[in-house]
Amino acid sequence: MQCSVEWNGPEGMLFVCQTGSGHTLTVDGPPEGGGNNLAPRPMETLLSGAGACSAYDVVMILQRSRKDIRRCRLNITSERAETDPKVFTKIHFEFIVSGRDLQDKVVERAINLSHEKYCSAVAMLNKTAEITHSYRIEEV
């Protein structure tokens, strides 16, 4: 896996990232940090990536289990260290899984498999952060 990151110039802190799969992502900082607030912060993209990684796993596990999943949403809250480096210290994933006849134990198992076995992003963040999760199932 590879990517490139290029600073967009002296008028701020906007960076353009090109991924190895050919996609573009921009990140920026807040005005008090020299940025122009034109894109997500780097740590926001890191947290979003972990959420997407885990949600991807959960959807895939439920689909492979032949469950009738229709939607998977994720709310993530976090806390960071007070001093540099301001790593994540606590992260909570709240899954909202929608479908038909989804059982608690099956959804819980899918989340646990993601967080304990499959999701590389969660595994890395688990080195500095206490990671917890909750979920609710919405019948559709």
Tab-separated table of C-alpha atoms in Angstrom:
chain	number	residue	atom	x	y	z
A	1	MET	CA	0.000	0.000	0.000
A	2	GLN	CA	1.229	3.465	-0.796
A	3	CYS	CA	0.072	7.051	-1.010
A	4	SER	CA	1.472	10.480	-1.662
A	5	VAL	CA	0.774	13.688	0.212
A	6	GLU	CA	1.410	17.169	-1.170
A	7	TRP	CA	1.095	20.517	0.563
A	8	ASN	CA	-1.113	22.822	-1.497
A	9	GLY	CA	0.965	25.939	-0.962
A	10	PRO	CA	1.845	28.836	1.278
A	11	GLU	CA	-1.704	30.135	1.774
A	12	GLY	CA	-2.660	27.575	4.394
A	13	MET	CA	-2.335	23.996	5.516
A	14	LEU	CA	-4.312	22.155	2.850
A	15	PHE	CA	-2.805	18.833	1.817
A	16	VAL	CA	-3.856	16.690	-1.143
A	17	CYS	CA	-3.404	12.968	-0.676
A	18	GLN	CA	-3.340	10.532	-3.580
A	19	THR	CA	-3.991	6.939	-2.579
A	20	GLY	CA	-2.437	3.886	-4.150
A	21	SER	CA	-5.869	2.906	-5.449
A	22	GLY	CA	-6.069	6.197	-7.365
A	23	HIS	CA	-8.367	8.228	-5.120
A	24	THR	CA	-7.849	11.744	-3.850
A	25	LEU	CA	-8.394	12.952	-0.302
A	26	THR	CA	-7.818	16.423	1.095
A	27	VAL	CA	-7.074	17.407	4.672
A	28	ASP	CA	-6.796	20.833	6.264
A	29	GLY	CA	-6.408	22.435	9.638
A	30	PRO	CA	-8.295	25.016	11.651
A	31	PRO	CA	-7.548	28.724	11.174
A	32	GLU	CA	-5.813	28.874	14.564
A	33	GLY	CA	-3.395	26.252	13.256
A	34	GLY	CA	-2.707	27.993	9.941
A	35	GLY	CA	-5.402	26.175	7.985
A	36	ASN	CA	-8.494	27.452	6.217
A	37	ASN	CA	-10.995	24.843	7.409
A	38	LEU	CA	-11.529	23.580	3.847
A	39	ALA	CA	-11.390	19.848	4.596
A	40	PRO	CA	-11.395	17.374	7.487
A	41	ARG	CA	-8.532	17.378	9.970
A	42	PRO	CA	-5.992	14.541	9.698
A	43	MET	CA	-7.139	12.988	12.999
A	44	GLU	CA	-10.770	13.147	11.847
A	45	THR	CA	-9.846	11.176	8.746
A	46	LEU	CA	-8.018	8.643	10.915
A	47	LEU	CA	-11.082	8.191	13.134
A	48	SER	CA	-13.398	8.036	10.092
A	49	GLY	CA	-11.143	5.441	8.489
A	50	ALA	CA	-11.299	3.242	11.579
A	51	GLY	CA	-15.080	3.540	11.597
A	52	ALA	CA	-15.350	2.696	7.918
A	53	CYS	CA	-12.972	-0.245	8.357
A	54	SER	CA	-15.039	-1.685	11.182
A	55	ALA	CA	-18.407	-1.003	9.536
A	56	TYR	CA	-17.114	-2.669	6.353
A	57	ASP	CA	-16.265	-5.777	8.367
A	58	VAL	CA	-19.620	-5.837	10.152
A	59	VAL	CA	-21.585	-5.542	6.908
A	60	MET	CA	-19.453	-8.200	5.209
A	61	ILE	CA	-19.753	-10.622	8.142
A	62	LEU	CA	-23.528	-10.202	8.321
A	63	GLN	CA	-23.913	-10.583	4.557
A	64	ARG	CA	-21.765	-13.717	4.532
A	65	SER	CA	-23.924	-15.042	7.362
A	66	ARG	CA	-26.878	-14.530	5.016
A	67	LYS	CA	-28.483	-11.948	7.271
A	68	ASP	CA	-30.902	-9.427	5.786
A	69	ILE	CA	-28.899	-6.277	6.573
A	70	ARG	CA	-30.150	-3.109	4.896
A	71	ARG	CA	-28.130	-0.334	6.546
A	72	CYS	CA	-25.187	0.159	8.876
A	73	ARG	CA	-24.430	3.523	10.445
A	74	LEU	CA	-21.779	4.376	12.967
A	75	ASN	CA	-21.427	7.237	15.435
A	76	ILE	CA	-17.966	7.573	16.916
A	77	THR	CA	-16.953	9.622	19.932
A	78	SER	CA	-13.405	9.984	21.136
A	79	GLU	CA	-11.094	11.583	23.644
A	80	ARG	CA	-7.497	12.584	23.034
A	81	ALA	CA	-4.488	13.084	25.262
A	82	GLU	CA	-4.029	16.606	26.635
A	83	THR	CA	-0.344	16.792	25.640
A	84	ASP	CA	1.553	16.090	22.427
A	85	PRO	CA	1.344	13.714	20.779
A	86	LYS	CA	-2.403	14.022	21.269
A	87	VAL	CA	-3.202	10.396	20.600
A	88	PHE	CA	-6.671	8.970	20.998
A	89	THR	CA	-7.154	7.681	24.542
A	90	LYS	CA	-10.807	6.621	24.374
A	91	ILE	CA	-12.955	5.736	21.373
A	92	HIS	CA	-16.553	4.579	21.438
A	93	PHE	CA	-18.228	3.081	18.374
A	94	GLU	CA	-22.029	3.134	18.333
A	95	PHE	CA	-23.366	0.913	15.562
A	96	ILE	CA	-26.906	1.295	14.260
A	97	VAL	CA	-27.666	-1.771	12.164
A	98	SER	CA	-30.903	-1.982	10.200
A	99	GLY	CA	-32.394	-5.063	8.638
A	100	ARG	CA	-34.919	-7.837	9.028
A	101	ASP	CA	-34.808	-10.421	11.805
A	102	LEU	CA	-31.305	-9.483	12.969
A	103	GLN	CA	-30.473	-11.148	16.269
A	104	ASP	CA	-28.492	-9.410	19.019
A	105	LYS	CA	-25.970	-12.230	19.319
A	106	VAL	CA	-25.243	-12.195	15.581
A	107	VAL	CA	-24.673	-8.428	15.433
A	108	GLU	CA	-22.558	-8.512	18.620
A	109	ARG	CA	-20.459	-11.336	17.158
A	110	ALA	CA	-19.885	-9.409	13.917
A	111	ILE	CA	-18.709	-6.328	15.836
A	112	ASN	CA	-16.465	-8.396	18.100
A	113	LEU	CA	-14.912	-10.176	15.123
A	114	SER	CA	-14.203	-6.834	13.487
A	115	HIS	CA	-12.641	-5.305	16.593
A	116	GLU	CA	-10.748	-8.385	17.757
A	117	LYS	CA	-9.664	-10.019	14.508
A	118	TYR	CA	-10.207	-8.209	11.219
A	119	CYS	CA	-10.052	-4.413	11.442
A	120	SER	CA	-6.440	-3.284	11.133
A	121	ALA	CA	-7.303	0.338	11.919
A	122	VAL	CA	-9.009	-0.569	15.203
A	123	ALA	CA	-6.087	-2.863	16.082
A	124	MET	CA	-3.645	0.041	15.674
A	125	LEU	CA	-5.765	2.509	17.623
A	126	ASN	CA	-6.213	-0.077	20.357
A	127	LYS	CA	-2.507	0.420	21.173
A	128	THR	CA	-3.226	3.852	22.702
A	129	ALA	CA	-6.999	4.010	23.177
A	130	GLU	CA	-9.574	2.197	25.233
A	131	ILE	CA	-12.023	1.095	22.557
A	132	THR	CA	-15.619	0.318	23.434
A	133	HIS	CA	-18.736	-0.270	21.401
A	134	SER	CA	-22.473	-0.431	21.630
A	135	TYR	CA	-25.123	-1.175	19.050
A	136	ARG	CA	-28.774	-1.076	18.390
A	137	ILE	CA	-30.794	-2.920	15.825
A	138	GLU	CA	-33.533	-1.246	13.820
A	139	GLU	CA	-36.099	-3.490	12.207
A	140	VAL	CA	-37.068	-2.406	8.676
